[in-house]
Short mmCIF file of C-alpha atoms and ligand atoms in Angstrom, two decimals:
data_model
loop_
_atom_site.label_atom_id
_atom_site.label_comp_id
_atom_site.label_asym_id
_atom_site.label_seq_id
_atom_site.Cartn_x
_atom_site.Cartn_y
_atom_site.Cartn_z
CA MET H 1 -19.00 15.17 53.39
CA SER H 2 -16.82 12.10 53.03
CA VAL H 3 -19.68 10.20 51.41
CA LEU H 4 -20.08 12.99 48.87
CA PHE H 5 -16.37 12.82 48.11
CA GLU H 6 -16.52 9.09 47.60
CA GLN H 7 -19.32 9.49 45.14
CA LEU H 8 -17.46 12.19 43.25
CA ASP H 9 -14.24 10.21 43.25
CA PHE H 10 -15.20 8.41 40.05
CA VAL H 11 -16.89 10.47 37.38
CA GLU H 12 -17.88 8.61 34.26
CA ASN H 13 -16.36 10.14 31.15
CA PRO H 14 -18.68 9.64 28.15
CA LEU H 15 -15.90 10.12 25.59
CA TYR H 16 -13.70 7.48 27.18
CA GLU H 17 -16.67 5.18 27.72
CA ASN H 18 -17.30 5.35 23.95
CA VAL H 19 -13.67 4.47 23.24
CA ILE H 20 -13.86 1.50 25.60
CA ALA H 21 -17.15 0.27 24.12
CA ASP H 22 -15.76 0.58 20.58
CA ILE H 23 -12.59 -1.31 21.45
CA LEU H 24 -14.52 -4.07 23.17
CA THR H 25 -16.90 -4.51 20.25
CA GLN H 26 -14.74 -3.76 17.18
CA LYS H 27 -11.13 -3.52 18.44
CA TYR H 28 -10.75 0.08 17.26
CA SER H 29 -12.19 3.50 17.91
CA VAL H 30 -12.18 6.76 15.96
CA VAL H 31 -12.56 9.89 18.07
CA GLU H 32 -13.24 13.27 16.50
CA GLN H 33 -11.80 16.34 18.22
CA PHE H 34 -9.88 14.41 20.83
CA PHE H 35 -7.66 17.47 20.61
CA THR H 36 -9.09 20.95 20.04
CA ALA H 37 -8.23 22.95 16.91
CA GLU H 38 -5.90 25.11 19.04
CA GLU H 39 -4.12 22.06 20.48
CA VAL H 40 -3.70 20.55 17.03
CA ALA H 41 -2.27 23.82 15.70
CA ALA H 42 0.19 24.03 18.60
CA LEU H 43 1.27 20.40 18.17
CA ARG H 44 1.66 20.94 14.43
CA ASP H 45 3.85 24.02 15.08
CA SER H 46 5.92 21.99 17.53
CA LEU H 47 6.35 19.20 14.97
CA MET H 48 7.31 21.61 12.18
CA GLU H 49 9.75 23.50 14.39
CA LYS H 50 11.61 20.29 15.28
CA HIS H 51 11.45 19.06 11.70
CA GLN H 52 13.07 22.28 10.52
CA LEU H 53 15.88 21.68 13.02
CA ASP H 54 16.55 18.45 11.13
CA ALA H 55 15.73 16.39 14.21
CA PHE H 56 13.67 13.77 12.38
CA LYS H 57 15.10 10.41 11.31
CA LYS H 58 13.97 7.96 8.69
CA ALA H 59 11.57 5.55 10.34
CA ALA H 60 12.72 1.97 10.71
CA ILE H 61 10.90 -1.31 10.85
CA GLY H 62 11.45 -3.66 13.75
CA ASN H 63 12.08 -2.30 17.21
CA ARG H 64 14.94 -0.30 18.64
CA VAL H 65 17.24 -3.30 19.08
CA ASN H 66 16.37 -4.84 15.77
CA GLU H 67 15.63 -2.11 13.27
CA THR H 68 16.23 -1.63 9.59
CA ILE H 69 15.28 1.20 7.28
CA GLU H 70 13.22 -0.10 4.41
CA LYS H 71 11.78 2.58 2.17
CA SER H 72 9.81 0.01 0.19
CA ILE H 73 7.84 -0.66 3.40
CA ARG H 74 7.63 2.76 5.05
CA GLY H 75 8.81 6.20 4.01
CA ASP H 76 7.93 8.47 6.90
CA VAL H 77 10.40 10.35 9.09
CA ILE H 78 9.90 10.37 12.86
CA LEU H 79 11.03 11.96 16.10
CA TRP H 80 10.37 10.29 19.47
CA ILE H 81 8.82 12.64 22.05
CA ASP H 82 10.48 12.60 25.45
CA GLU H 83 7.91 13.25 28.19
CA VAL H 84 10.59 14.33 30.67
CA ASN H 85 11.82 17.07 28.35
CA ALA H 86 8.45 17.88 26.80
CA ASN H 87 7.72 21.47 25.82
CA ALA H 88 4.50 23.10 27.08
CA THR H 89 2.47 21.86 24.11
CA GLU H 90 3.78 18.31 24.40
CA GLN H 91 3.06 18.40 28.14
CA LEU H 92 -0.58 19.21 27.34
CA PHE H 93 -0.57 16.26 24.95
CA PHE H 94 0.77 13.94 27.63
CA ASP H 95 -1.69 15.32 30.20
CA LYS H 96 -4.56 14.15 27.99
CA ILE H 97 -2.90 10.81 27.29
CA ASN H 98 -2.21 10.21 31.00
CA HIS H 99 -5.80 11.06 31.85
CA LEU H 100 -7.03 8.51 29.32
CA VAL H 101 -4.55 5.88 30.57
CA GLY H 102 -5.65 6.47 34.17
CA TYR H 103 -9.25 5.94 33.14
CA LEU H 104 -8.49 2.77 31.14
CA ASN H 105 -6.50 1.28 34.00
CA LYS H 106 -9.21 2.11 36.53
CA THR H 107 -12.21 0.94 34.54
CA CYS H 108 -10.77 -1.87 32.38
CA PHE H 109 -7.79 -3.07 34.43
CA MET H 110 -5.72 -2.70 31.30
CA GLY H 111 -2.44 -2.54 33.18
CA ILE H 112 -0.89 0.13 30.98
CA LEU H 113 2.42 1.02 32.59
CA GLN H 114 4.44 2.41 29.73
CA LYS H 115 3.91 4.53 26.70
CA GLU H 116 5.90 5.77 23.73
CA PHE H 117 5.01 8.43 21.17
CA HIS H 118 6.67 9.92 18.12
CA TYR H 119 5.95 12.65 15.64
CA ALA H 120 5.66 11.38 12.09
CA LEU H 121 5.92 13.22 8.80
CA TYR H 122 5.13 11.45 5.55
CA PRO H 123 6.68 13.36 2.61
CA LYS H 124 4.76 13.35 -0.68
CA GLY H 125 4.94 9.92 -2.30
CA THR H 126 5.57 7.94 0.89
CA PHE H 127 3.42 5.28 2.54
CA TYR H 128 3.54 2.52 5.15
CA LYS H 129 2.67 -0.91 3.77
CA ARG H 130 0.27 -3.23 5.57
CA HIS H 131 1.67 -4.29 8.94
CA LEU H 132 0.99 -5.11 12.59
CA ASP H 133 2.39 -2.83 15.31
CA THR H 134 4.00 -5.61 17.31
CA PHE H 135 7.40 -7.20 17.11
CA GLN H 136 8.41 -10.82 17.30
CA ASN H 137 10.55 -10.19 20.38
CA ASP H 138 8.27 -7.71 22.13
CA ASP H 139 4.53 -7.96 22.68
CA ARG H 140 4.09 -5.14 25.18
CA ARG H 141 2.25 -2.82 22.79
CA LYS H 142 -1.45 -3.15 23.59
CA LEU H 143 -3.11 -0.09 22.07
CA SER H 144 -1.92 1.94 19.09
CA PHE H 145 -2.83 5.62 19.15
CA VAL H 146 -2.63 7.90 16.11
CA CYS H 147 -3.45 11.59 16.16
CA TYR H 148 -3.52 13.62 12.96
CA LEU H 149 -2.01 17.09 12.84
CA ASN H 150 -2.81 18.08 9.26
CA ASP H 151 -4.17 21.50 8.30
CA GLU H 152 -7.85 22.37 8.61
CA ASP H 153 -8.18 22.25 4.82
CA TRP H 154 -6.92 18.66 4.48
CA GLN H 155 -8.76 16.96 1.58
CA PRO H 156 -9.45 13.24 1.04
CA GLU H 157 -7.65 13.57 -2.35
CA ASN H 158 -4.42 14.26 -0.43
CA GLY H 159 -4.19 10.51 0.15
CA GLY H 160 -2.53 9.04 3.20
CA GLU H 161 -5.66 7.22 4.33
CA LEU H 162 -5.24 4.81 7.19
CA VAL H 163 -6.78 1.48 6.21
CA LEU H 164 -7.63 -0.96 8.97
CA TYR H 165 -8.08 -4.58 7.90
CA LEU H 166 -10.89 -5.94 10.02
CA ASP H 167 -12.16 -9.44 10.42
CA GLU H 168 -15.95 -9.63 10.19
CA ASN H 169 -16.81 -13.25 10.93
CA GLY H 170 -13.93 -14.53 8.86
CA VAL H 171 -14.44 -12.04 6.03
CA GLU H 172 -11.88 -9.28 5.62
CA GLN H 173 -13.28 -5.75 5.62
CA GLU H 174 -11.36 -2.54 4.93
CA LYS H 175 -12.10 0.44 7.13
CA VAL H 176 -10.77 3.62 5.50
CA ILE H 177 -9.96 6.54 7.81
CA TYR H 178 -8.94 9.96 6.49
CA PRO H 179 -6.26 11.81 8.47
CA PHE H 180 -8.35 14.85 9.37
CA PRO H 181 -6.90 17.17 12.03
CA GLY H 182 -7.86 16.47 15.65
CA ARG H 183 -9.02 12.98 14.78
CA VAL H 184 -7.59 10.17 16.91
CA VAL H 185 -7.61 6.48 16.03
CA ILE H 186 -7.04 3.91 18.76
CA PHE H 187 -6.77 0.21 17.97
CA GLU H 188 -5.53 -3.09 19.33
CA SER H 189 -1.87 -3.28 18.34
CA GLN H 190 -1.63 -7.06 18.34
CA VAL H 191 -4.73 -7.72 16.30
CA ILE H 192 -5.41 -5.10 13.64
CA GLU H 193 -3.29 -5.07 10.50
CA HIS H 194 -3.28 -1.68 8.83
CA GLU H 195 -1.52 0.50 6.28
CA VAL H 196 -1.01 4.11 5.31
CA LYS H 197 -1.83 4.70 1.63
CA PRO H 198 0.58 6.80 -0.46
CA VAL H 199 0.37 10.48 0.41
CA ASP H 200 0.07 13.20 -2.16
CA THR H 201 0.60 16.07 0.26
CA GLN H 202 2.90 16.05 3.30
CA ARG H 203 1.04 14.28 6.12
CA LEU H 204 1.59 15.04 9.83
CA SER H 205 0.76 12.98 12.90
CA ILE H 206 1.73 11.74 16.32
CA THR H 207 1.72 7.97 16.72
CA GLY H 208 2.20 6.08 19.92
CA TRP H 209 1.60 2.97 21.92
CA LEU H 210 0.18 2.19 25.32
CA LYS H 211 2.10 -0.73 26.69
CA THR H 212 2.18 -3.24 29.48
CA ARG H 213 5.43 -3.72 31.32
C1 LIG V 1 2.41 3.44 12.39
C2 LIG V 1 1.12 3.58 11.68
C3 LIG V 1 -0.78 4.93 11.03
C4 LIG V 1 -1.11 6.33 10.60
O1 LIG V 1 3.11 4.46 12.57
O2 LIG V 1 2.74 2.31 12.81
O3 LIG V 1 0.58 2.59 11.30
O4 LIG V 1 -2.28 6.57 10.22
N1 LIG V 1 0.55 4.80 11.50
O5 LIG V 1 -0.23 7.18 10.61
MN1 LIG V 2 1.24 0.90 12.44
#
């Protein structure tokens, strides 16, 4: 009995194993349907509800102690999600995130002890110029996590592509990722420069970071 339990204690998760293999080999991973269509719809409703309450703020550059609003660099509006006061939908979101973090810590010794996530809404015409997700005075962000909450009928022509700038043996390569609903992009925060191309139709997402202490 106890032997059986020990064997069942660690169950390999193929989805997470793919993420880990991708990150080890190319420093980023794109996961389709990380969230189900129902979960995406519920998260989108939650985002829109809070946006209608005027809870979103213009996103800043720099971190919370050293931030400035610079519309020539980024034009999205954001709302940080508080896990302690999460609604039922957000709790489901954090359940999945925590499960992933537990797996990463157990299998890769990543030492992720903190996380932070915000909703983001890019109004038509906005963008986020090429940048790195780390700050000069804070290098705790290890993995960036972006989850798209757009409608099922999102089209590539709507713009708002995420472009990752990759280094292939010293040659820069652009990896273009469309913000289709349910899609999650995970990448190394300290390594991969990236940008959000101008959006033609309001673009919805949750972005966050898995951090060391
Ligand atoms: C960010 C960011 C990418 C995206 O918020 O730092 O780069 O696709 N987001 O929304
Ligand atoms: Mn970024």
